[in-house]
Short mmCIF file of C-alpha atoms (C1' of nucleotides) in Angstrom, two decimals:
data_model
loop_
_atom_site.label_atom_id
_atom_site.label_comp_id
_atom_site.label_asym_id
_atom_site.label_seq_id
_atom_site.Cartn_x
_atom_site.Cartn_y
_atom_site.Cartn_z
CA UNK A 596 -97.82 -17.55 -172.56
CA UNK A 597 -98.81 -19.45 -169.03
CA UNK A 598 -99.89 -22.46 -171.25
CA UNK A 599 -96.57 -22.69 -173.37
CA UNK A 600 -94.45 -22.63 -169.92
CA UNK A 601 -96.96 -25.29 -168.32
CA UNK A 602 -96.15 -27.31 -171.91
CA UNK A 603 -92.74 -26.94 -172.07
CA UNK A 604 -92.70 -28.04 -168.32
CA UNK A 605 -94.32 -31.11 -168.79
CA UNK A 606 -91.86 -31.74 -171.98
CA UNK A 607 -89.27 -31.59 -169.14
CA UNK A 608 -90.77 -33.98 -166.65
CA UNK A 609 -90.52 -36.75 -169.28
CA UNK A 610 -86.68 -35.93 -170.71
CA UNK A 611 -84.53 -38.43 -169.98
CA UNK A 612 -81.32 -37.12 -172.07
CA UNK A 613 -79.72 -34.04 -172.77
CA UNK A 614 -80.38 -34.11 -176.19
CA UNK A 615 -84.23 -33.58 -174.78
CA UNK A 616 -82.72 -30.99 -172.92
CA UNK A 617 -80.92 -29.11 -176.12
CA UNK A 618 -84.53 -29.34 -178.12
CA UNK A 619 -86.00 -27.73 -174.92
CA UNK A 620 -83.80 -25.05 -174.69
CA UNK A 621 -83.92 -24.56 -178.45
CA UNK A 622 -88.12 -24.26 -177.83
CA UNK A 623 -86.62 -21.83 -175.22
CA UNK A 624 -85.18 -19.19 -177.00
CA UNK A 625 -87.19 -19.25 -179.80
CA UNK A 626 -90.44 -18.13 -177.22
CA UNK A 627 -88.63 -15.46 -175.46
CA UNK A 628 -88.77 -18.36 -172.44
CA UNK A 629 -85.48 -17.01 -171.11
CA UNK A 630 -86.82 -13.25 -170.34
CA UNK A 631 -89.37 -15.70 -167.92
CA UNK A 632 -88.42 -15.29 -164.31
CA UNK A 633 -90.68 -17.57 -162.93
CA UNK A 634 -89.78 -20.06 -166.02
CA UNK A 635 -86.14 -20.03 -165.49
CA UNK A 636 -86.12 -21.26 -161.69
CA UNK A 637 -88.35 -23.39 -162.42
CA UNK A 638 -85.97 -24.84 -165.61
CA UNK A 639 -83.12 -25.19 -163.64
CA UNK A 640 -84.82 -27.35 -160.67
CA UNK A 641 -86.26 -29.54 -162.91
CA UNK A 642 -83.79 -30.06 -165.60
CA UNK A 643 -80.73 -30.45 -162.82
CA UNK A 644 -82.41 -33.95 -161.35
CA UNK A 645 -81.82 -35.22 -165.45
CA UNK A 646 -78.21 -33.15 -165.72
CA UNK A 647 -76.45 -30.40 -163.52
CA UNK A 648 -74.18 -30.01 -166.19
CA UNK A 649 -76.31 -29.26 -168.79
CA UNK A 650 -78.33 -27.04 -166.05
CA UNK A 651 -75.13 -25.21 -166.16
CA UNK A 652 -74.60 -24.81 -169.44
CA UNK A 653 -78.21 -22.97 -169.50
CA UNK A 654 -77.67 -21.17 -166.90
CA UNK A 655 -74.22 -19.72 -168.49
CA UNK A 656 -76.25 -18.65 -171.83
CA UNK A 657 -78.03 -16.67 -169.82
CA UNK A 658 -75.17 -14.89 -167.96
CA UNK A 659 -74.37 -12.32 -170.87
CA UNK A 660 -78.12 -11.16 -171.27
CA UNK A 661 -78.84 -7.72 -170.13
CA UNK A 662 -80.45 -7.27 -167.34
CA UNK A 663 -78.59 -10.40 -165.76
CA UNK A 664 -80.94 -13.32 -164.62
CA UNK A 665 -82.29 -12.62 -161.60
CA UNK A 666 -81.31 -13.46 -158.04
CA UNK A 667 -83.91 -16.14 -157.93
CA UNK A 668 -82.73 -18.26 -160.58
CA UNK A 669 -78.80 -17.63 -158.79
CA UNK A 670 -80.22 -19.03 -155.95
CA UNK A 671 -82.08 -22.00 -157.41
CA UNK A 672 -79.22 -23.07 -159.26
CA UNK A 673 -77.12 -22.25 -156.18
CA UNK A 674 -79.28 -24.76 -154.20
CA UNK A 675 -79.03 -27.37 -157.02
CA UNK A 676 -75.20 -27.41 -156.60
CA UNK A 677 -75.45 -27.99 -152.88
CA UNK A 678 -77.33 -30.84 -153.96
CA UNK A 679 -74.86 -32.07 -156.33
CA UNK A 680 -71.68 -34.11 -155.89
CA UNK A 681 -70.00 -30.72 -156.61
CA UNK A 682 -70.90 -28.57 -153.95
CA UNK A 683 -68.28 -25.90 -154.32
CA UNK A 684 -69.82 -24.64 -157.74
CA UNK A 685 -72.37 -23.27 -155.73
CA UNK A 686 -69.19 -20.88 -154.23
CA UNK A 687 -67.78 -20.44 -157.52
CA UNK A 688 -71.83 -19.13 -158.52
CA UNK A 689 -72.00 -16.95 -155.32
CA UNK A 690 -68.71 -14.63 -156.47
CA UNK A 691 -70.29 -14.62 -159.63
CA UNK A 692 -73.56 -13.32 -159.35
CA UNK A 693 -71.63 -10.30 -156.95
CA UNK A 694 -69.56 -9.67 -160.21
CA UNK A 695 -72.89 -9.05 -161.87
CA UNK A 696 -73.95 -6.58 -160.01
CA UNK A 697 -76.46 -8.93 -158.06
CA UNK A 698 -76.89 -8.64 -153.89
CA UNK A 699 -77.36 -12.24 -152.23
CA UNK A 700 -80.35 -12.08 -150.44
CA UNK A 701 -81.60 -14.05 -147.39
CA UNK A 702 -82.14 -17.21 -149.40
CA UNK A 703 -79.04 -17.36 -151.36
CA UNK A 704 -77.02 -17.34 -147.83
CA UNK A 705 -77.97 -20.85 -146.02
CA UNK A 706 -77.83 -22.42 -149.59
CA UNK A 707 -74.13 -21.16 -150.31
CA UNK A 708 -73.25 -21.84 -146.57
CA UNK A 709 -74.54 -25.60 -146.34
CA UNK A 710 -72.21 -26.26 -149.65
CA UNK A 711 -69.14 -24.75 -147.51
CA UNK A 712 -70.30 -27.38 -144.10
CA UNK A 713 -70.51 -30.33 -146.89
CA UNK A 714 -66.87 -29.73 -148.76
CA UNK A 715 -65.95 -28.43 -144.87
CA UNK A 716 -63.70 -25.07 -146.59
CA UNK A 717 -63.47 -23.43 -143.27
CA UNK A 718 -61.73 -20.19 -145.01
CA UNK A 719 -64.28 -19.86 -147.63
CA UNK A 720 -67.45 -20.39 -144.69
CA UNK A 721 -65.80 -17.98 -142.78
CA UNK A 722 -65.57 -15.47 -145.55
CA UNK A 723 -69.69 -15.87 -146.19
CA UNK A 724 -70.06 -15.44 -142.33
CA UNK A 725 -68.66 -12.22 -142.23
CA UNK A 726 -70.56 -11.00 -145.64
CA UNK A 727 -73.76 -12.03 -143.46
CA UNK A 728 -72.92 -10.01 -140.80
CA UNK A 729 -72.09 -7.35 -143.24
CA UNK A 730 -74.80 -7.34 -145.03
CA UNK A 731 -77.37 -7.19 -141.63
CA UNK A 732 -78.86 -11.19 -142.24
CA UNK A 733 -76.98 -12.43 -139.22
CA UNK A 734 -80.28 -12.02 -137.46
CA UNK A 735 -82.34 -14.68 -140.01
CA UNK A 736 -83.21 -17.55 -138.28
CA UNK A 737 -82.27 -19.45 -140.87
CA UNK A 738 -78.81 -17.57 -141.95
CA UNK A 739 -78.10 -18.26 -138.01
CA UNK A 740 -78.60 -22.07 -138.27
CA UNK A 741 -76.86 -22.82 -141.54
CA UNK A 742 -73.50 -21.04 -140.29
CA UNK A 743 -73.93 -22.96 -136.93
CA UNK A 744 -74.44 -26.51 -139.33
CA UNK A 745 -71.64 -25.23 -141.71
CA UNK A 746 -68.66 -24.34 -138.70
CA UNK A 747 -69.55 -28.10 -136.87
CA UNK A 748 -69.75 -29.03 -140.69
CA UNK A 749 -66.02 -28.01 -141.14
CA UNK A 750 -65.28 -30.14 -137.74
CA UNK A 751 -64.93 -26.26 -135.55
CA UNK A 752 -67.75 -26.91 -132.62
CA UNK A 753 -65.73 -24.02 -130.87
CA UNK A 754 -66.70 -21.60 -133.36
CA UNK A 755 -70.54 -23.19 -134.01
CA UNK A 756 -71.15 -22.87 -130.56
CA UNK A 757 -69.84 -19.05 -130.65
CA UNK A 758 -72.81 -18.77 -133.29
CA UNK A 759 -75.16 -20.17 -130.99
CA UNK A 760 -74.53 -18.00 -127.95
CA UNK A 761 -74.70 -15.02 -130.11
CA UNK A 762 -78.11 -16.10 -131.39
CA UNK A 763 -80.50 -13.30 -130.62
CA UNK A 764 -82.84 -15.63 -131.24
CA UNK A 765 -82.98 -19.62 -131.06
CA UNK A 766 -85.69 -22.14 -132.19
CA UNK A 767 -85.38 -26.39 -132.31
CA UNK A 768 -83.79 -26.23 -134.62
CA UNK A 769 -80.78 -23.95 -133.46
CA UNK A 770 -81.18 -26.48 -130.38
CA UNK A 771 -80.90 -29.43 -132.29
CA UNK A 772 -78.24 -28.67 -134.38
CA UNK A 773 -76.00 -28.20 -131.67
CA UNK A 774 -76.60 -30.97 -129.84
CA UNK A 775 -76.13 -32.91 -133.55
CA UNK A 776 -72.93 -30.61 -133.84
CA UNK A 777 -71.46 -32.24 -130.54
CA UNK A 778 -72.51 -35.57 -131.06
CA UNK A 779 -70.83 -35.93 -134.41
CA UNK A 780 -67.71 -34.18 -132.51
CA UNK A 781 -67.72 -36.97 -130.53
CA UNK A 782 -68.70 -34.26 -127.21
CA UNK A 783 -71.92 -36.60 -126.15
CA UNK A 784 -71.76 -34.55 -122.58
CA UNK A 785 -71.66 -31.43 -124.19
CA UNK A 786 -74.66 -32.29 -126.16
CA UNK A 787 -76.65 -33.33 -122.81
CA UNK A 788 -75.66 -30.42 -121.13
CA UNK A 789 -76.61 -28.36 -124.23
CA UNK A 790 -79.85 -30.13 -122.93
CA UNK A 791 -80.40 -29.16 -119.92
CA UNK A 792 -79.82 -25.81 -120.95
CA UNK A 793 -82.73 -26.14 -123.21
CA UNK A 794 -84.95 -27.29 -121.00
CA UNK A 795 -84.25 -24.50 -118.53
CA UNK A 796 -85.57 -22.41 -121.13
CA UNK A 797 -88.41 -24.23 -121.66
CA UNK A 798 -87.62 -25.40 -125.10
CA UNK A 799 -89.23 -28.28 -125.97
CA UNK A 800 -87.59 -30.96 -127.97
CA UNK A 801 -89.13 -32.63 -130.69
CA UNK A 802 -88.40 -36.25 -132.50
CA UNK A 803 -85.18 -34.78 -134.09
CA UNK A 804 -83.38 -33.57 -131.33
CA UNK A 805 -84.73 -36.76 -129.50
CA UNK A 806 -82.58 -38.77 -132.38
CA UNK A 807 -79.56 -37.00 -131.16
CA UNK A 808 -79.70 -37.09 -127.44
CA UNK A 809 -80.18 -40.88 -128.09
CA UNK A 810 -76.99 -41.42 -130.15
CA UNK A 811 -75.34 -39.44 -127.16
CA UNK A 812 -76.55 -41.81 -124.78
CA UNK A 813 -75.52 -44.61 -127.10
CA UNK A 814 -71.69 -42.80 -127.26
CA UNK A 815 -71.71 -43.09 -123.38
CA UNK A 816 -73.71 -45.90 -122.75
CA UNK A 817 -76.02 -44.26 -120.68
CA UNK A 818 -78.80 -46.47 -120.43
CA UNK A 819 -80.66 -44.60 -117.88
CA UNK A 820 -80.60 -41.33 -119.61
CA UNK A 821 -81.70 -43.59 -122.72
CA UNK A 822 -84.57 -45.31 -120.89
CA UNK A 823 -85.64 -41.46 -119.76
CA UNK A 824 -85.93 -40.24 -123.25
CA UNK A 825 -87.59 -43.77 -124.29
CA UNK A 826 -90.49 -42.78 -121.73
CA UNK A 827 -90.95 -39.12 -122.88
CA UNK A 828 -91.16 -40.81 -126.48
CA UNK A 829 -94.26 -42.84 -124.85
CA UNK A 830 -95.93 -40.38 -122.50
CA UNK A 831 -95.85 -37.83 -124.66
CA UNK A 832 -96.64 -39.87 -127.69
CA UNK A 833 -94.50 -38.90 -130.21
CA UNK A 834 -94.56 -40.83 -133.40
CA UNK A 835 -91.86 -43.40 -133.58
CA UNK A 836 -90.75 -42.85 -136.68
CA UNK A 837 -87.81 -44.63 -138.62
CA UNK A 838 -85.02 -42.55 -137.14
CA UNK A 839 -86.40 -42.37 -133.78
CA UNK A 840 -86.65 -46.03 -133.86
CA UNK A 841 -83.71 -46.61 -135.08
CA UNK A 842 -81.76 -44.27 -132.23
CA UNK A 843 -83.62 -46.23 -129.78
CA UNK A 844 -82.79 -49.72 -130.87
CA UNK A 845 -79.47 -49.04 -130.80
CA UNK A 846 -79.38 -47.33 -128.15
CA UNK A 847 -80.49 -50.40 -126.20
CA UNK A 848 -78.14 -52.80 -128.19
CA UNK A 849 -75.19 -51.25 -127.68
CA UNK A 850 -75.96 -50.62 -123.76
CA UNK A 851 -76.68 -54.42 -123.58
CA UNK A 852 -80.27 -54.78 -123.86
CA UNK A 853 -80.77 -56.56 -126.69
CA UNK A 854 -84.09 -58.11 -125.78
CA UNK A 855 -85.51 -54.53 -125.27
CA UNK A 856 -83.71 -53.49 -129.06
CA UNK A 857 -85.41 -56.37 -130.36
CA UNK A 858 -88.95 -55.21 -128.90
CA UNK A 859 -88.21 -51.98 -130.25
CA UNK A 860 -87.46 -53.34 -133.58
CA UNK A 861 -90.45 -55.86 -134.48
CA UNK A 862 -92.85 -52.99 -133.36
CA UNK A 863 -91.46 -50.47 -135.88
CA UNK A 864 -93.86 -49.78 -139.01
CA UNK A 865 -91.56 -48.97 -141.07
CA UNK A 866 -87.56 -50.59 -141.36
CA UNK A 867 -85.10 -49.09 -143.83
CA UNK A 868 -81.23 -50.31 -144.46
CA UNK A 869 -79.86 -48.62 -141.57
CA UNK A 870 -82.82 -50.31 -139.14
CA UNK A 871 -81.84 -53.71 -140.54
CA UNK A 872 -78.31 -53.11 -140.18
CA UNK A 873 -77.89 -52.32 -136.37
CA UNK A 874 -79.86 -55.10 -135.64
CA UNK A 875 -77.94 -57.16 -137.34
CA UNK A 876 -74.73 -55.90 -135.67
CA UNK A 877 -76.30 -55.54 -132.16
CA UNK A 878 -77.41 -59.48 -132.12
CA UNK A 879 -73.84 -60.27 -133.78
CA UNK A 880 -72.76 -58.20 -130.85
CA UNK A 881 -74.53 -60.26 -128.83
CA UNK A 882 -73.04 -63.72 -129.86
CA UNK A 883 -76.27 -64.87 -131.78
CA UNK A 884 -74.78 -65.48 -135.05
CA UNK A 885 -78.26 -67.41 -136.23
CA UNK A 886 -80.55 -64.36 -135.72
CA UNK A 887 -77.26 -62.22 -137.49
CA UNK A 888 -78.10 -64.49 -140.34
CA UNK A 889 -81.53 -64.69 -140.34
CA UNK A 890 -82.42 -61.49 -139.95
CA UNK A 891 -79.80 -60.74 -143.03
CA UNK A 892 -82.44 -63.06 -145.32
CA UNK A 893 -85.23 -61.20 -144.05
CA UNK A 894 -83.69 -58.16 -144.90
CA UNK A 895 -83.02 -59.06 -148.57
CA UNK A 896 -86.92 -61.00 -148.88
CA UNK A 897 -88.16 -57.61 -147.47
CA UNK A 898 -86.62 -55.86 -150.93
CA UNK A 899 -83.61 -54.37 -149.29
CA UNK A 900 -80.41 -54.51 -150.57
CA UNK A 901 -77.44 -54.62 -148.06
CA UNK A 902 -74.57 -52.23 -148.36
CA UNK A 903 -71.46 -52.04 -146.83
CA UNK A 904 -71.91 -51.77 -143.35
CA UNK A 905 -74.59 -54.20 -143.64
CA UNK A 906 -71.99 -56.56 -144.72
CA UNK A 907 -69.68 -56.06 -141.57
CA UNK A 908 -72.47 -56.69 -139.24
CA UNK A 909 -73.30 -60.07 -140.57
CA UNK A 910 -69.74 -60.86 -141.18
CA UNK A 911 -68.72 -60.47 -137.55
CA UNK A 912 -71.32 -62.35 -136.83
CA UNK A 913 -70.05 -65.26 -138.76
CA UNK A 914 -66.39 -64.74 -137.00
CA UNK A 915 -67.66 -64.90 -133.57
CA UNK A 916 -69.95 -68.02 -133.89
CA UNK A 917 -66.80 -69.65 -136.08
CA UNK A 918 -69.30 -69.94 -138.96
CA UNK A 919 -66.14 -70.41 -141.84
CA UNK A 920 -68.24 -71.77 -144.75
CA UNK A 921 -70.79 -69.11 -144.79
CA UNK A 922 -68.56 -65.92 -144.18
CA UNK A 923 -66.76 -67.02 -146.85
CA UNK A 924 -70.43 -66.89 -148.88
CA UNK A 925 -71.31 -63.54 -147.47
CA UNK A 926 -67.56 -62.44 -148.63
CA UNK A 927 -68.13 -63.70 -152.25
CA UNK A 928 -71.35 -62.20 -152.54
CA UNK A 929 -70.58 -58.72 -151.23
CA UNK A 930 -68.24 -58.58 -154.09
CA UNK A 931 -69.43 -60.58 -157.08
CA UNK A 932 -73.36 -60.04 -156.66
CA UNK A 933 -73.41 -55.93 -155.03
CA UNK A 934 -70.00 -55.05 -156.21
CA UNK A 935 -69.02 -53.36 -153.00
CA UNK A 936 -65.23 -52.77 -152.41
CA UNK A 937 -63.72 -54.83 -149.04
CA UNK A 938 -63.02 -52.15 -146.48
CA UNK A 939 -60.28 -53.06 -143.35
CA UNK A 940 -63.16 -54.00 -141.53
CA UNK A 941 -64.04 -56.63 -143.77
CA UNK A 942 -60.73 -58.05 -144.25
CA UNK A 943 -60.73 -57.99 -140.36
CA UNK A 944 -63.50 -60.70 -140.26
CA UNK A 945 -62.69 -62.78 -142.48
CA UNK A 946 -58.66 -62.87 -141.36
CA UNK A 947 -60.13 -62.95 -137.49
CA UNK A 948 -62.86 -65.76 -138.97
CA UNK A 949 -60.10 -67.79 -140.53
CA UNK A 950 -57.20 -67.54 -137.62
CA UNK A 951 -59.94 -68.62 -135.22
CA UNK A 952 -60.51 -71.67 -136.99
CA UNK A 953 -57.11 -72.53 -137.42
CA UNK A 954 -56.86 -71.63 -141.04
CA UNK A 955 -53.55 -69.62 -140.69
CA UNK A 956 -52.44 -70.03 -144.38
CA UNK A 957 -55.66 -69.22 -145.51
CA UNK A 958 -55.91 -65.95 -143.65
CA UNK A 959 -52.50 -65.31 -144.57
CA UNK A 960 -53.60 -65.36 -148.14
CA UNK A 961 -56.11 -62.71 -147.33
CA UNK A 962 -53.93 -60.43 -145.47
CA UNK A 963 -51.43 -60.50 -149.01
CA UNK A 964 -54.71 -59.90 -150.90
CA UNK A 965 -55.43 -56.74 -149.20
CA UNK A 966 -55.31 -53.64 -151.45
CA UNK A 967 -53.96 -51.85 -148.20
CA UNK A 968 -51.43 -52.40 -145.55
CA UNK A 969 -53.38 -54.76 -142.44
CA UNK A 970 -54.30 -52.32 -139.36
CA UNK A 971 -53.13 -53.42 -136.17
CA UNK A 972 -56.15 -54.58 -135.16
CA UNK A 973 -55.78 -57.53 -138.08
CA UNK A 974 -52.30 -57.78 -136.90
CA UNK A 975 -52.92 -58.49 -133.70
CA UNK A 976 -56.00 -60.68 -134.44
CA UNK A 977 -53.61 -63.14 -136.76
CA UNK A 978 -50.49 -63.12 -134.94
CA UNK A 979 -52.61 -63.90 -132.19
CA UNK A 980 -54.67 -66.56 -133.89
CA UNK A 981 -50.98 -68.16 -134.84
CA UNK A 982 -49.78 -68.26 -131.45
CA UNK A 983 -52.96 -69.77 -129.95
CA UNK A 984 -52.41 -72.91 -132.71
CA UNK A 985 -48.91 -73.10 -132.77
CA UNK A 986 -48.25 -71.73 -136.21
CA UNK A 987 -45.06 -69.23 -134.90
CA UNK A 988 -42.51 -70.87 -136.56
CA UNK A 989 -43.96 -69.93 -140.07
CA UNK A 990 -45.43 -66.53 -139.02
CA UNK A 991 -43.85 -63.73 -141.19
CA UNK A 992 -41.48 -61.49 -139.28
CA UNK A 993 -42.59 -58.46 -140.97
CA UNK A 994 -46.31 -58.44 -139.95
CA UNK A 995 -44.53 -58.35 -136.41
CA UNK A 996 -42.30 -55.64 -137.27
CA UNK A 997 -45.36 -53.36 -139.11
CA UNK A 998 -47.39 -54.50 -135.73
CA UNK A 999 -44.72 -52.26 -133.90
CA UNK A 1000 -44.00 -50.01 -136.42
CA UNK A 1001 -47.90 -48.45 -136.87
CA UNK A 1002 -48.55 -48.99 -133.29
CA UNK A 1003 -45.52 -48.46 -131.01
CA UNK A 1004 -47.59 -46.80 -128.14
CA UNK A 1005 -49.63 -50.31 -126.99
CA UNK A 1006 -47.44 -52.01 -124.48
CA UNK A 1007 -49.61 -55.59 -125.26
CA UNK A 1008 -48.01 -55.29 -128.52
CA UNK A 1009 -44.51 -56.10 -127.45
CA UNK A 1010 -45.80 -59.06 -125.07
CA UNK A 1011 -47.93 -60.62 -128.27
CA UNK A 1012 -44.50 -59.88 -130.51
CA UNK A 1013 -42.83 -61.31 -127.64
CA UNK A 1014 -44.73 -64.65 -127.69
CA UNK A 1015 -44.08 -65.03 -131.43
CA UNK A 1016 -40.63 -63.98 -131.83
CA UNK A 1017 -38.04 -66.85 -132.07
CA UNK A 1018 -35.94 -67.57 -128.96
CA UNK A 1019 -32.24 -66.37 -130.88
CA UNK A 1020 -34.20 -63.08 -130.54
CA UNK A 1021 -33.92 -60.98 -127.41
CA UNK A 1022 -37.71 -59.78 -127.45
CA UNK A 1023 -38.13 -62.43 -124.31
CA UNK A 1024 -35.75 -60.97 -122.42
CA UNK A 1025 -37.27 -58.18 -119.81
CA UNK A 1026 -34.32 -55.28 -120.76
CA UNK A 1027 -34.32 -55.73 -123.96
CA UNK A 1028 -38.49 -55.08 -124.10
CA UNK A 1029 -37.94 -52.10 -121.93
CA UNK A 1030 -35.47 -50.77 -124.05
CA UNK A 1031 -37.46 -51.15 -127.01
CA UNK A 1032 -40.36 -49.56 -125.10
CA UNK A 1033 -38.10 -46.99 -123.78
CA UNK A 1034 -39.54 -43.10 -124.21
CA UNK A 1035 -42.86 -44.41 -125.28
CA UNK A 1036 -45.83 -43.47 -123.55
CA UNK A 1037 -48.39 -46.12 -122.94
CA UNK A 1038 -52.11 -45.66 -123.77
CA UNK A 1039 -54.55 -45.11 -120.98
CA UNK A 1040 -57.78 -47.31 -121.04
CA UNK A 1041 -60.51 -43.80 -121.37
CA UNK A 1042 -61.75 -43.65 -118.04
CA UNK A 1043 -65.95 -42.51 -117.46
CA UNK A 1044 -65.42 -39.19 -115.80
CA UNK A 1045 -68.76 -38.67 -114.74
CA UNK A 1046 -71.61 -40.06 -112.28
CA UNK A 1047 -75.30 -40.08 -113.12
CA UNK A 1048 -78.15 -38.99 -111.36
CA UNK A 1049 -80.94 -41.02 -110.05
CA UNK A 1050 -84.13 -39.64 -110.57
CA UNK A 1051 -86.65 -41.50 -112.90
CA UNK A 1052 -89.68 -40.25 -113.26
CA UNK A 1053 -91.21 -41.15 -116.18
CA UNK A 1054 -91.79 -38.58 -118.77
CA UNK A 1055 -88.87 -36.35 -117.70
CA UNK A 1056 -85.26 -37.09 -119.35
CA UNK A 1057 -82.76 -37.12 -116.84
CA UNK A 1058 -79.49 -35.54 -117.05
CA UNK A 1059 -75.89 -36.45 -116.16
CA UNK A 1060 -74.64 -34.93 -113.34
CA UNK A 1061 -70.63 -33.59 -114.03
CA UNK A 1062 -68.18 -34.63 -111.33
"C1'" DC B 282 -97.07 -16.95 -159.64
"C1'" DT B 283 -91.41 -19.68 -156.81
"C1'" DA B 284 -87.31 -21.15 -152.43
"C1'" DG B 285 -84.48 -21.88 -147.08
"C1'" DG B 286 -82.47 -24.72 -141.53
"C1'" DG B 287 -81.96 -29.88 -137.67
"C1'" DT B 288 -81.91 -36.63 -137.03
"C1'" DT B 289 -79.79 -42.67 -137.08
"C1'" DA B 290 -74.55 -47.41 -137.91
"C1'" DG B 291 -67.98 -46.35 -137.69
#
DNA sequence: CTAGGGTTAG
């Protein structure tokens, strides 16, 4: 019997199509396979990397069979759907096996619960959080930090952190996913102070959490707290790994220290996409359109092929150092040769390229090519660009108008739609731009509420101190 | 005879 699984097995490794699959599970059934426990889960987690939805279709024939499959092969399949592009199957599988007659056990919980943080379905979450607590598996470690990932999954920190305090129990990993949870909430102070909380009970972090604390640093441009966490990453010699690495260097770049990003760069082992890419952007940041490009051809020699954000990096940099001709190339061959779709931001370098360089009818063009309305942003960017060379006698009205129709709250807008207006229209005159403004609140510039500590000592991370 | 949790661009 072990020999036939360990054959039919290796049959599966090399299927490519599901009519491979349908001989297998013909072979299947006609050995009594399906009565195999151990054969099953193993089945479904091999055969659902070639197709879930013939996985499915298995796993349905077996559904009828008395006794029902076991939990085991629930949960692997379970797992494979949290895997898949169609997460909420797993939820649909989870009712199901409880119609059966089946009790989810501690490993069919964090599987069911990371599909509800991925398709963020609150309600449903919610619903598995109180079976949990229920059923007595609130107290597994692991049950405990899925629901805390799957409530900052569905965007409700409030109620992750609630899991976290009533922790009986936390590890790093508890830790570390809520200082990821407040990071990707955009609360970077939260996560620090989630910190020092740690580290007043002497938790020690470890390369992941270290990857988050950065990107908060990064979200408030600490570069002291940065630095700190740079020299426990050297004192205590932890592995710089691609995402540490990559935290650092942008950490420095987008606090400024480009030289120090580039350090951190060259002396990484290994580089993948997302490396390449914030290097890219932070020297495009930095006005050094050259390097932008250079390191672009590097990246594609070293085997790597650029994706969309890749793309934005390298075309800002063409924008800012007025390089027309090859943004234009970049453009073309983000389309034709990696078939990526233009997002806003794209558009927004190339119309921001264009107006810079005087092209106005050109960017024009590309503003009527977009597949969506123009943000503000390239509003303000072309209207400005056909100001600065004179072009406001041709400018079309209704860009103005949309300027102040998506974004009636930015007082600069009615001075820029003020420049460009024509002088039969009262946008010049003072009463008439307060009336228009009248009952609008203008936007406050976000203010840095906070003052840091100095105390540097190297090996110890530093904290922010909360005025 | 088997399995589970945390990390990086906007």
């Amino acid at each position: 019997m072990l020999s036939r699984q360990f054959q039919t097995l290796r049959h599966l490794q090399k299927s490519t199509t599901t009519t491979h699959l349908l001989q297998l599970q013909a072979l299947i059934l006609k050995t009594a396979l399906d009565r195999d426990e151990f054969f099953i889960s193993k089945f479904i987690q091999s055969s659902s990397s070639v197709s879930i939805e013939f996985t499915r279709l298995f796993f349905d024939s077996l559904l009828p069979l008395d006794p029902p499959p076991p939990i085991f092969a629930f949960n692997t399949i379970i797992r494979e759907y949290s895997k898949s592009s169609s997460p909420l199957e797993s939820v649909k599988l989870f009712s199901q096996l409880q119609r059966v007659g089946l009790k989810p056990d501690k490993f069919t919980y964090p599987f069911v619960l990371k599909s509800c943080g991925w398709c963020s379905v609150i309600g449903v979450g919610g619903a598995v959080h109180s079976l949990v607590v229920k059923m007595g598996f609130d107290s597994d470690r692991y049950v405990g930090n899925t629901l805390l990932r799957m409530y900052s999954g569905c965007g409700t920190i409030g109620f992750a952190r609630q899991v976290f305090d009533e922790m009986c129990e936390r590890d790093v990993v508890s830790w570390s996913s809520m200082i990821a949870g407040y990071v990707a909430c955009n609360c970077p102070l939260d996560a620090l102070m989630v910190f020092q909380s740690m580290k007043l009970v002497n938790q020690n972090p470890n390369s992941v959490t270290l990857v988050s604390l950065l990107s908060a640093c990064t979200r408030l441009l600490n570069i002291r707290i940065g630095t700190s966490i740079h020299s426990h990453v050297i004192v205590n010699n932890i592995k710089l790994d691609v995402a540490l690495g990559t935290a650092l260097l942008e950490m420095y770049s987008k606090c400024g220290r480009i030289e120090v990003a580039l350090q951190v760069f060259s002396s990484l082992e290994e580089k993948n996409l997302q490396s390449w890419t914030i290097m890219i952007s932070g020297v495009a940041d930095h006005g050094r359109g050259e390097d932008a490009i250079s390191l672009f051809t590097q990246m594609e020699e070293n085997g790597l092929k650029p994706d969309s954000l890749s793309f934005s990096g390298i075309l800002s940099a063409c924008s800012h150092l007025g390089l027309v001709e090859e943004g234009k190339r970049y453009f073309d061959q983000m389309v034709n040769t990696y078939g990526i779709k233009p997002t806003m931001e794209h558009y927004g370098c190339m119309i921001d390229m264009l107006g810079r360089a005087g092209m106005i009818e050109e960017a024009y063009r590309v503003i009527k090519s977009m597949p969506m309305e123009p943000n503000s942003v390239i509003l303000r960017s072309f209207i400005g660009a056909s100001k600065n060379h004179g072009e406001v006698n041709c400018l079309d009205e209704n860009l103005r108008k949309l300027l102040l129709q998506i974004e009636p709250d930015l007082g600069g807008n009615y001075v820029l739609a003020a420049c460009v207006s024509s002088v039969s229209e009262n946008w010049n005159d003072v009463a008439s731009l307060r009336d228009a403004m009248k009952g609008r609140r203008l936007k406050k510039a976000p203010g840095c509420s906070w003052v840091e500590v100095n105390s540097a000592s190297s090996g110890e991370i530093i904290q922010p101190a909360v005025g």
